[in-house]
């Protein structure tokens, strides 16, 4: 007699929750509004680091096109860590082409970004068709997906930092508010709680680098610039003890956030 096979389905409770809601829950539950910008070229190293720092962050941001050891198996491993330690994965792809092209860049090629990235970054430079295309493409995925629109940049002389451009970005966010869950910004763009403002260019000690990056402190980012999420890269990556530094940034960022936003 053949015994029936016991099929245990491990339900991933995350996949049915809209990404915006999941993000907000993570921030509150973990008391973290810190995003680690893991600009490293080895995915193995990112996986190792995220195992150590995952508990301190609400989001991990990567650039998949700088990785020398990318594979779908490894990125699945990183996704598993992100689910276990409860943080989102942001692919900082900065899409910036016509709708048809970005839909292909998002779903196809070596990286198949839509399969694993909870969120992606998008320039609205080509017009709103770029967001429409990504949203449509994301509907083929069995998990909630979203994007952050790049409204303002931290680098010296950025052409994004003019009022008309930023107003266009806000309009686009309002039109596609199911898919657009926030901004990459350097100032508070809207009073609506719906959009998370994510601010890069943050460092406790340095004021910039040699290639145009400009830094403010976590307090300046959250207080002066209205950040909800603080994106920190080399301040943690180049420190002597990455884990301790990440803990310090988590504490500082969340303390200021609680003080100001009274959450
Ligand atoms: O803290 P850093 O300077 O080591 O790294 C900052 C990270 C980098 C940039 O690609 C990214 O943040 N970034 C962005 C993003 C997130 O889109 C926008 C911007 O205006 N400035 C900026 O630095 O991975």
PDB file of C-alpha atoms and ligand atoms in Angstrom:
ATOM      1  CA  UNK A   1       0.000   0.000   0.000  1.00  0.00           C
ATOM      2  CA  UNK A   2       1.334   3.383  -0.890  1.00  0.00           C
ATOM      3  CA  UNK A   3       1.224   5.913   1.904  1.00  0.00           C
ATOM      4  CA  UNK A   4      -0.009   9.357   0.980  1.00  0.00           C
ATOM      5  CA  UNK A   5       2.831  11.850   0.853  1.00  0.00           C
ATOM      6  CA  UNK A   6       2.654  14.414   3.583  1.00  0.00           C
ATOM      7  CA  UNK A   7       2.909  17.805   1.995  1.00  0.00           C
ATOM      8  CA  UNK A   8       3.924  20.472   4.441  1.00  0.00           C
ATOM      9  CA  UNK A   9       3.471  23.890   3.037  1.00  0.00           C
ATOM     10  CA  UNK A  10       5.321  26.562   4.888  1.00  0.00           C
ATOM     11  CA  UNK A  11       3.187  29.581   4.389  1.00  0.00           C
ATOM     12  CA  UNK A  12       5.153  32.775   3.932  1.00  0.00           C
ATOM     13  CA  UNK A  13       2.896  35.177   5.734  1.00  0.00           C
ATOM     14  CA  UNK A  14       4.765  38.082   4.192  1.00  0.00           C
ATOM     15  CA  UNK A  15       3.726  37.551   0.617  1.00  0.00           C
ATOM     16  CA  UNK A  16       0.093  38.466   1.087  1.00  0.00           C
ATOM     17  CA  UNK A  17       0.768  41.673   3.033  1.00  0.00           C
ATOM     18  CA  UNK A  18       1.068  44.848   0.927  1.00  0.00           C
ATOM     19  CA  UNK A  19       4.645  46.042   0.896  1.00  0.00           C
ATOM     20  CA  UNK A  20       3.852  49.498   2.326  1.00  0.00           C
ATOM     21  CA  UNK A  21       2.157  47.969   5.368  1.00  0.00           C
ATOM     22  CA  UNK A  22       4.931  45.422   5.808  1.00  0.00           C
ATOM     23  CA  UNK A  23       7.561  48.128   5.762  1.00  0.00           C
ATOM     24  CA  UNK A  24       5.785  50.218   8.395  1.00  0.00           C
ATOM     25  CA  UNK A  25       5.297  47.179  10.633  1.00  0.00           C
ATOM     26  CA  UNK A  26       8.974  46.229  10.369  1.00  0.00           C
ATOM     27  CA  UNK A  27      10.082  49.735  11.384  1.00  0.00           C
ATOM     28  CA  UNK A  28       7.899  49.731  14.480  1.00  0.00           C
ATOM     29  CA  UNK A  29       8.481  46.116  15.518  1.00  0.00           C
ATOM     30  CA  UNK A  30      12.249  46.265  15.153  1.00  0.00           C
ATOM     31  CA  UNK A  31      12.582  49.881  16.262  1.00  0.00           C
ATOM     32  CA  UNK A  32      14.746  50.489  13.252  1.00  0.00           C
ATOM     33  CA  UNK A  33      14.553  53.047  10.469  1.00  0.00           C
ATOM     34  CA  UNK A  34      18.049  52.197   9.290  1.00  0.00           C
ATOM     35  CA  UNK A  35      18.726  50.972   5.766  1.00  0.00           C
ATOM     36  CA  UNK A  36      22.161  49.517   5.196  1.00  0.00           C
ATOM     37  CA  UNK A  37      23.530  50.379   1.783  1.00  0.00           C
ATOM     38  CA  UNK A  38      25.639  47.271   1.189  1.00  0.00           C
ATOM     39  CA  UNK A  39      27.710  48.563  -1.704  1.00  0.00           C
ATOM     40  CA  UNK A  40      29.985  45.536  -1.752  1.00  0.00           C
ATOM     41  CA  UNK A  41      30.997  43.562  -4.817  1.00  0.00           C
ATOM     42  CA  UNK A  42      30.612  40.111  -3.273  1.00  0.00           C
ATOM     43  CA  UNK A  43      27.162  38.664  -2.676  1.00  0.00           C
ATOM     44  CA  UNK A  44      28.693  36.083  -0.327  1.00  0.00           C
ATOM     45  CA  UNK A  45      29.997  38.931   1.798  1.00  0.00           C
ATOM     46  CA  UNK A  46      26.617  40.681   1.735  1.00  0.00           C
ATOM     47  CA  UNK A  47      24.887  37.475   2.882  1.00  0.00           C
ATOM     48  CA  UNK A  48      27.403  37.061   5.702  1.00  0.00           C
ATOM     49  CA  UNK A  49      27.028  40.699   6.754  1.00  0.00           C
ATOM     50  CA  UNK A  50      23.236  40.618   6.584  1.00  0.00           C
ATOM     51  CA  UNK A  51      23.235  37.617   8.926  1.00  0.00           C
ATOM     52  CA  UNK A  52      25.106  39.778  11.446  1.00  0.00           C
ATOM     53  CA  UNK A  53      23.403  43.122  10.896  1.00  0.00           C
ATOM     54  CA  UNK A  54      19.941  42.011   9.724  1.00  0.00           C
ATOM     55  CA  UNK A  55      18.453  42.374  13.197  1.00  0.00           C
ATOM     56  CA  UNK A  56      19.402  46.084  13.257  1.00  0.00           C
ATOM     57  CA  UNK A  57      17.987  47.186   9.925  1.00  0.00           C
ATOM     58  CA  UNK A  58      14.584  47.642   8.324  1.00  0.00           C
ATOM     59  CA  UNK A  59      15.977  47.404   4.808  1.00  0.00           C
ATOM     60  CA  UNK A  60      19.069  46.244   2.937  1.00  0.00           C
ATOM     61  CA  UNK A  61      19.944  48.087  -0.245  1.00  0.00           C
ATOM     62  CA  UNK A  62      22.171  46.563  -2.902  1.00  0.00           C
ATOM     63  CA  UNK A  63      23.410  47.308  -6.421  1.00  0.00           C
ATOM     64  CA  UNK A  64      23.193  43.916  -8.141  1.00  0.00           C
ATOM     65  CA  UNK A  65      25.197  45.119 -11.152  1.00  0.00           C
ATOM     66  CA  UNK A  66      28.376  45.574  -9.098  1.00  0.00           C
ATOM     67  CA  UNK A  67      28.353  41.976  -7.820  1.00  0.00           C
ATOM     68  CA  UNK A  68      31.055  39.688  -9.188  1.00  0.00           C
ATOM     69  CA  UNK A  69      29.445  36.480  -7.875  1.00  0.00           C
ATOM     70  CA  UNK A  70      25.732  37.057  -8.569  1.00  0.00           C
ATOM     71  CA  UNK A  71      23.556  33.974  -9.033  1.00  0.00           C
ATOM     72  CA  UNK A  72      19.853  33.355  -8.545  1.00  0.00           C
ATOM     73  CA  UNK A  73      20.689  30.717  -5.894  1.00  0.00           C
ATOM     74  CA  UNK A  74      22.727  33.204  -3.888  1.00  0.00           C
ATOM     75  CA  UNK A  75      20.176  35.962  -4.178  1.00  0.00           C
ATOM     76  CA  UNK A  76      17.542  33.482  -2.972  1.00  0.00           C
ATOM     77  CA  UNK A  77      19.791  32.851   0.032  1.00  0.00           C
ATOM     78  CA  UNK A  78      19.856  36.603   0.738  1.00  0.00           C
ATOM     79  CA  UNK A  79      16.078  36.724   0.349  1.00  0.00           C
ATOM     80  CA  UNK A  80      15.772  33.900   2.897  1.00  0.00           C
ATOM     81  CA  UNK A  81      17.904  35.878   5.368  1.00  0.00           C
ATOM     82  CA  UNK A  82      15.742  38.953   4.770  1.00  0.00           C
ATOM     83  CA  UNK A  83      12.591  36.977   5.560  1.00  0.00           C
ATOM     84  CA  UNK A  84      14.110  35.335   8.645  1.00  0.00           C
ATOM     85  CA  UNK A  85      15.522  38.558  10.094  1.00  0.00           C
ATOM     86  CA  UNK A  86      12.609  40.630   8.829  1.00  0.00           C
ATOM     87  CA  UNK A  87      14.000  43.350   6.603  1.00  0.00           C
ATOM     88  CA  UNK A  88      13.145  44.427   3.066  1.00  0.00           C
ATOM     89  CA  UNK A  89      15.428  44.081   0.045  1.00  0.00           C
ATOM     90  CA  UNK A  90      15.892  47.183  -2.072  1.00  0.00           C
ATOM     91  CA  UNK A  91      17.619  46.915  -5.435  1.00  0.00           C
ATOM     92  CA  UNK A  92      18.988  50.387  -6.125  1.00  0.00           C
ATOM     93  CA  UNK A  93      18.643  49.954  -9.895  1.00  0.00           C
ATOM     94  CA  UNK A  94      17.668  53.566 -10.588  1.00  0.00           C
ATOM     95  CA  UNK A  95      15.602  52.627 -13.627  1.00  0.00           C
ATOM     96  CA  UNK A  96      15.592  55.496 -16.122  1.00  0.00           C
ATOM     97  CA  UNK A  97      14.412  54.312 -19.561  1.00  0.00           C
ATOM     98  CA  UNK A  98      11.181  54.008 -21.545  1.00  0.00           C
ATOM     99  CA  UNK A  99       8.468  51.733 -20.148  1.00  0.00           C
ATOM    100  CA  UNK A 100       9.037  48.783 -22.467  1.00  0.00           C
ATOM    101  CA  UNK A 101      12.764  48.675 -21.731  1.00  0.00           C
ATOM    102  CA  UNK A 102      12.475  48.975 -17.955  1.00  0.00           C
ATOM    103  CA  UNK A 103       9.856  46.205 -17.844  1.00  0.00           C
ATOM    104  CA  UNK A 104      12.442  43.935 -19.490  1.00  0.00           C
ATOM    105  CA  UNK A 105      15.265  45.164 -17.229  1.00  0.00           C
ATOM    106  CA  UNK A 106      13.056  44.513 -14.199  1.00  0.00           C
ATOM    107  CA  UNK A 107      11.942  40.981 -15.044  1.00  0.00           C
ATOM    108  CA  UNK A 108      14.520  39.465 -17.448  1.00  0.00           C
ATOM    109  CA  UNK A 109      18.259  39.184 -17.989  1.00  0.00           C
ATOM    110  CA  UNK A 110      20.796  37.832 -15.559  1.00  0.00           C
ATOM    111  CA  UNK A 111      19.310  39.503 -12.509  1.00  0.00           C
ATOM    112  CA  UNK A 112      15.520  38.968 -12.797  1.00  0.00           C
ATOM    113  CA  UNK A 113      15.172  41.747 -10.227  1.00  0.00           C
ATOM    114  CA  UNK A 114      11.391  41.454  -9.833  1.00  0.00           C
ATOM    115  CA  UNK A 115      11.792  37.903  -8.510  1.00  0.00           C
ATOM    116  CA  UNK A 116      13.661  38.962  -5.377  1.00  0.00           C
ATOM    117  CA  UNK A 117      13.664  42.726  -4.794  1.00  0.00           C
ATOM    118  CA  UNK A 118      10.814  43.941  -2.597  1.00  0.00           C
ATOM    119  CA  UNK A 119      11.528  47.487  -3.744  1.00  0.00           C
ATOM    120  CA  UNK A 120      13.436  49.194  -6.546  1.00  0.00           C
ATOM    121  CA  UNK A 121      14.529  52.788  -7.131  1.00  0.00           C
ATOM    122  CA  UNK A 122      13.220  54.665 -10.162  1.00  0.00           C
ATOM    123  CA  UNK A 123      13.993  57.991 -11.870  1.00  0.00           C
ATOM    124  CA  UNK A 124      10.899  59.708 -13.265  1.00  0.00           C
ATOM    125  CA  UNK A 125      13.016  61.535 -15.872  1.00  0.00           C
ATOM    126  CA  UNK A 126      11.473  59.636 -18.840  1.00  0.00           C
ATOM    127  CA  UNK A 127       7.905  60.389 -17.667  1.00  0.00           C
ATOM    128  CA  UNK A 128       5.302  58.410 -15.758  1.00  0.00           C
ATOM    129  CA  UNK A 129       5.255  55.515 -18.277  1.00  0.00           C
ATOM    130  CA  UNK A 130       8.289  54.142 -16.462  1.00  0.00           C
ATOM    131  CA  UNK A 131       6.279  53.621 -13.273  1.00  0.00           C
ATOM    132  CA  UNK A 132       3.252  52.299 -15.137  1.00  0.00           C
ATOM    133  CA  UNK A 133       5.460  49.702 -16.853  1.00  0.00           C
ATOM    134  CA  UNK A 134       7.129  48.551 -13.640  1.00  0.00           C
ATOM    135  CA  UNK A 135       3.818  48.301 -11.825  1.00  0.00           C
ATOM    136  CA  UNK A 136       2.350  46.200 -14.616  1.00  0.00           C
ATOM    137  CA  UNK A 137       5.398  43.957 -14.695  1.00  0.00           C
ATOM    138  CA  UNK A 138       5.241  43.521 -10.921  1.00  0.00           C
ATOM    139  CA  UNK A 139       1.719  42.171 -11.216  1.00  0.00           C
ATOM    140  CA  UNK A 140       3.116  38.992 -12.740  1.00  0.00           C
ATOM    141  CA  UNK A 141       4.937  38.288  -9.443  1.00  0.00           C
ATOM    142  CA  UNK A 142       3.226  36.419  -6.649  1.00  0.00           C
ATOM    143  CA  UNK A 143       4.432  38.811  -3.927  1.00  0.00           C
ATOM    144  CA  UNK A 144       3.811  42.432  -3.119  1.00  0.00           C
ATOM    145  CA  UNK A 145       6.258  44.790  -4.847  1.00  0.00           C
ATOM    146  CA  UNK A 146       6.824  48.533  -4.773  1.00  0.00           C
ATOM    147  CA  UNK A 147       9.180  51.316  -5.714  1.00  0.00           C
ATOM    148  CA  UNK A 148      10.824  54.461  -4.410  1.00  0.00           C
ATOM    149  CA  UNK A 149      10.928  57.439  -6.753  1.00  0.00           C
ATOM    150  CA  UNK A 150      14.159  59.401  -6.842  1.00  0.00           C
ATOM    151  CA  UNK A 151      13.034  62.945  -6.165  1.00  0.00           C
ATOM    152  CA  UNK A 152      16.263  64.566  -5.004  1.00  0.00           C
ATOM    153  CA  UNK A 153      19.858  63.414  -4.860  1.00  0.00           C
ATOM    154  CA  UNK A 154      22.588  63.880  -2.302  1.00  0.00           C
ATOM    155  CA  UNK A 155      25.389  64.524  -4.777  1.00  0.00           C
ATOM    156  CA  UNK A 156      26.833  67.935  -5.512  1.00  0.00           C
ATOM    157  CA  UNK A 157      25.198  69.722  -8.472  1.00  0.00           C
ATOM    158  CA  UNK A 158      22.374  67.181  -8.890  1.00  0.00           C
ATOM    159  CA  UNK A 159      20.021  68.338 -11.658  1.00  0.00           C
ATOM    160  CA  UNK A 160      17.057  66.738  -9.895  1.00  0.00           C
ATOM    161  CA  UNK A 161      17.033  69.390  -7.240  1.00  0.00           C
ATOM    162  CA  UNK A 162      14.666  71.891  -8.801  1.00  0.00           C
ATOM    163  CA  UNK A 163      11.068  72.571  -7.873  1.00  0.00           C
ATOM    164  CA  UNK A 164       9.372  71.664 -11.171  1.00  0.00           C
ATOM    165  CA  UNK A 165      11.151  68.345 -11.311  1.00  0.00           C
ATOM    166  CA  UNK A 166      10.255  67.454  -7.747  1.00  0.00           C
ATOM    167  CA  UNK A 167       6.611  68.486  -8.286  1.00  0.00           C
ATOM    168  CA  UNK A 168       6.480  66.161 -11.285  1.00  0.00           C
ATOM    169  CA  UNK A 169       7.810  63.320  -9.137  1.00  0.00           C
ATOM    170  CA  UNK A 170       5.192  63.953  -6.442  1.00  0.00           C
ATOM    171  CA  UNK A 171       2.378  63.990  -9.039  1.00  0.00           C
ATOM    172  CA  UNK A 172       3.596  60.675 -10.388  1.00  0.00           C
ATOM    173  CA  UNK A 173       3.676  59.192  -6.883  1.00  0.00           C
ATOM    174  CA  UNK A 174       0.081  60.258  -6.328  1.00  0.00           C
ATOM    175  CA  UNK A 175      -1.080  58.744  -9.604  1.00  0.00           C
ATOM    176  CA  UNK A 176       0.609  55.389  -8.899  1.00  0.00           C
ATOM    177  CA  UNK A 177       0.228  55.368  -5.139  1.00  0.00           C
ATOM    178  CA  UNK A 178      -0.357  51.605  -4.914  1.00  0.00           C
ATOM    179  CA  UNK A 179       3.078  50.886  -6.319  1.00  0.00           C
ATOM    180  CA  UNK A 180       5.012  53.976  -5.237  1.00  0.00           C
ATOM    181  CA  UNK A 181       5.543  53.704  -1.497  1.00  0.00           C
ATOM    182  CA  UNK A 182       8.035  56.514  -1.026  1.00  0.00           C
ATOM    183  CA  UNK A 183      10.835  58.717  -2.233  1.00  0.00           C
ATOM    184  CA  UNK A 184      14.578  58.975  -2.224  1.00  0.00           C
ATOM    185  CA  UNK A 185      14.733  62.541  -1.031  1.00  0.00           C
ATOM    186  CA  UNK A 186      16.674  65.286   0.691  1.00  0.00           C
ATOM    187  CA  UNK A 187      13.636  67.083   2.109  1.00  0.00           C
ATOM    188  CA  UNK A 188      10.069  66.353   3.192  1.00  0.00           C
ATOM    189  CA  UNK A 189       7.992  66.401   0.013  1.00  0.00           C
ATOM    190  CA  UNK A 190       4.499  65.733   1.273  1.00  0.00           C
ATOM    191  CA  UNK A 191       2.642  65.754   4.566  1.00  0.00           C
ATOM    192  CA  UNK A 192       0.981  62.439   3.702  1.00  0.00           C
ATOM    193  CA  UNK A 193       2.093  59.526   5.907  1.00  0.00           C
ATOM    194  CA  UNK A 194       1.579  57.255   2.936  1.00  0.00           C
ATOM    195  CA  UNK A 195       5.018  57.942   1.489  1.00  0.00           C
ATOM    196  CA  UNK A 196       8.209  56.941   3.262  1.00  0.00           C
ATOM    197  CA  UNK A 197      10.992  59.462   2.750  1.00  0.00           C
ATOM    198  CA  UNK A 198      14.329  57.671   2.438  1.00  0.00           C
ATOM    199  CA  UNK A 199      17.453  59.802   2.708  1.00  0.00           C
ATOM    200  CA  UNK A 200      20.972  58.757   1.633  1.00  0.00           C
ATOM    201  CA  UNK A 201      24.127  60.790   2.172  1.00  0.00           C
ATOM    202  CA  UNK A 202      24.361  60.186   5.905  1.00  0.00           C
ATOM    203  CA  UNK A 203      27.506  59.935   8.010  1.00  0.00           C
ATOM    204  CA  UNK A 204      28.179  60.819  11.620  1.00  0.00           C
ATOM    205  CA  UNK A 205      31.710  62.070  11.047  1.00  0.00           C
ATOM    206  CA  UNK A 206      32.418  62.771   7.350  1.00  0.00           C
ATOM    207  CA  UNK A 207      30.942  65.641   5.338  1.00  0.00           C
ATOM    208  CA  UNK A 208      31.502  64.134   1.904  1.00  0.00           C
ATOM    209  CA  UNK A 209      33.768  62.077  -0.353  1.00  0.00           C
ATOM    210  CA  UNK A 210      36.087  63.005  -3.233  1.00  0.00           C
ATOM    211  CA  UNK A 211      33.443  62.298  -5.899  1.00  0.00           C
ATOM    212  CA  UNK A 212      30.630  64.669  -5.015  1.00  0.00           C
ATOM    213  CA  UNK A 213      28.808  62.750  -2.299  1.00  0.00           C
ATOM    214  CA  UNK A 214      27.579  65.080   0.471  1.00  0.00           C
ATOM    215  CA  UNK A 215      26.797  63.882   3.981  1.00  0.00           C
ATOM    216  CA  UNK A 216      24.632  65.100   6.830  1.00  0.00           C
ATOM    217  CA  UNK A 217      24.263  63.504  10.251  1.00  0.00           C
ATOM    218  CA  UNK A 218      21.308  61.217  11.082  1.00  0.00           C
ATOM    219  CA  UNK A 219      19.779  64.040  13.152  1.00  0.00           C
ATOM    220  CA  UNK A 220      20.061  66.502  10.277  1.00  0.00           C
ATOM    221  CA  UNK A 221      18.589  63.938   7.884  1.00  0.00           C
ATOM    222  CA  UNK A 222      15.573  63.178  10.084  1.00  0.00           C
ATOM    223  CA  UNK A 223      14.991  66.561  11.659  1.00  0.00           C
ATOM    224  CA  UNK A 224      16.112  69.046   9.016  1.00  0.00           C
ATOM    225  CA  UNK A 225      15.361  66.927   5.965  1.00  0.00           C
ATOM    226  CA  UNK A 226      12.301  64.988   7.086  1.00  0.00           C
ATOM    227  CA  UNK A 227      13.677  61.480   6.584  1.00  0.00           C
ATOM    228  CA  UNK A 228      11.735  58.442   7.772  1.00  0.00           C
ATOM    229  CA  UNK A 229      14.402  56.005   6.628  1.00  0.00           C
ATOM    230  CA  UNK A 230      18.107  56.779   6.847  1.00  0.00           C
ATOM    231  CA  UNK A 231      20.328  55.103   4.238  1.00  0.00           C
ATOM    232  CA  UNK A 232      23.874  54.501   5.460  1.00  0.00           C
ATOM    233  CA  UNK A 233      26.665  52.898   3.472  1.00  0.00           C
ATOM    234  CA  UNK A 234      30.361  53.544   3.964  1.00  0.00           C
ATOM    235  CA  UNK A 235      29.901  54.957   7.475  1.00  0.00           C
ATOM    236  CA  UNK A 236      29.138  51.353   8.470  1.00  0.00           C
ATOM    237  CA  UNK A 237      31.010  49.400   5.789  1.00  0.00           C
ATOM    238  CA  UNK A 238      34.336  51.192   6.315  1.00  0.00           C
ATOM    239  CA  UNK A 239      34.165  51.128  10.107  1.00  0.00           C
ATOM    240  CA  UNK A 240      36.395  48.897  12.219  1.00  0.00           C
ATOM    241  CA  UNK A 241      33.435  47.035  13.733  1.00  0.00           C
ATOM    242  CA  UNK A 242      30.501  46.975  11.298  1.00  0.00           C
ATOM    243  CA  UNK A 243      28.096  45.337  13.744  1.00  0.00           C
ATOM    244  CA  UNK A 244      28.740  47.804  16.560  1.00  0.00           C
ATOM    245  CA  UNK A 245      28.573  50.748  14.151  1.00  0.00           C
ATOM    246  CA  UNK A 246      25.281  49.502  12.700  1.00  0.00           C
ATOM    247  CA  UNK A 247      23.887  49.205  16.241  1.00  0.00           C
ATOM    248  CA  UNK A 248      24.980  52.773  16.992  1.00  0.00           C
ATOM    249  CA  UNK A 249      23.343  54.115  13.812  1.00  0.00           C
ATOM    250  CA  UNK A 250      20.174  52.143  14.499  1.00  0.00           C
ATOM    251  CA  UNK A 251      19.899  53.611  17.995  1.00  0.00           C
ATOM    252  CA  UNK A 252      20.704  57.159  16.964  1.00  0.00           C
ATOM    253  CA  UNK A 253      18.356  57.144  13.954  1.00  0.00           C
ATOM    254  CA  UNK A 254      15.409  55.608  15.778  1.00  0.00           C
ATOM    255  CA  UNK A 255      15.817  57.771  18.861  1.00  0.00           C
ATOM    256  CA  UNK A 256      15.700  60.963  16.780  1.00  0.00           C
ATOM    257  CA  UNK A 257      12.796  59.574  14.741  1.00  0.00           C
ATOM    258  CA  UNK A 258      10.758  58.736  17.857  1.00  0.00           C
ATOM    259  CA  UNK A 259      11.509  62.146  19.364  1.00  0.00           C
ATOM    260  CA  UNK A 260      10.358  64.023  16.291  1.00  0.00           C
ATOM    261  CA  UNK A 261       7.600  61.898  14.827  1.00  0.00           C
ATOM    262  CA  UNK A 262       6.356  60.683  18.226  1.00  0.00           C
ATOM    263  CA  UNK A 263       5.797  57.138  16.991  1.00  0.00           C
TER     264      UNK A 263
HETATM  265  O1  LIG B   1      26.605  56.161   2.395  1.00  0.00           O
HETATM  266  P1  LIG B   1      27.368  56.004   1.097  1.00  0.00           P
HETATM  267  O2  LIG B   1      27.819  57.314   0.539  1.00  0.00           O
HETATM  268  O3  LIG B   1      28.464  55.015   1.182  1.00  0.00           O
HETATM  269  O4  LIG B   1      26.335  55.339   0.066  1.00  0.00           O
HETATM  270  C1  LIG B   1      25.153  55.955  -0.306  1.00  0.00           C
HETATM  271  C2  LIG B   1      24.306  55.036  -1.141  1.00  0.00           C
HETATM  272  C3  LIG B   1      24.903  54.633  -2.492  1.00  0.00           C
HETATM  273  C4  LIG B   1      24.220  55.519  -3.515  1.00  0.00           C
HETATM  274  O5  LIG B   1      24.047  54.874  -4.738  1.00  0.00           O
HETATM  275  C5  LIG B   1      22.882  55.807  -2.841  1.00  0.00           C
HETATM  276  O6  LIG B   1      23.070  55.675  -1.445  1.00  0.00           O
HETATM  277  N1  LIG B   1      22.329  57.149  -3.117  1.00  0.00           N
HETATM  278  C6  LIG B   1      21.034  57.292  -3.651  1.00  0.00           C
HETATM  279  C7  LIG B   1      20.063  56.224  -3.738  1.00  0.00           C
HETATM  280  C8  LIG B   1      19.749  55.396  -2.602  1.00  0.00           C
HETATM  281  O7  LIG B   1      19.343  56.101  -4.659  1.00  0.00           O
HETATM  282  C9  LIG B   1      20.570  58.536  -4.027  1.00  0.00           C
HETATM  283  C10 LIG B   1      21.332  59.680  -3.729  1.00  0.00           C
HETATM  284  O8  LIG B   1      20.909  60.788  -3.950  1.00  0.00           O
HETATM  285  N2  LIG B   1      22.544  59.510  -3.121  1.00  0.00           N
HETATM  286  C11 LIG B   1      23.053  58.280  -2.797  1.00  0.00           C
HETATM  287  O9  LIG B   1      24.141  58.227  -2.234  1.00  0.00           O
HETATM  288  O10 LIG B   1      24.565  53.286  -2.750  1.00  0.00           O
END
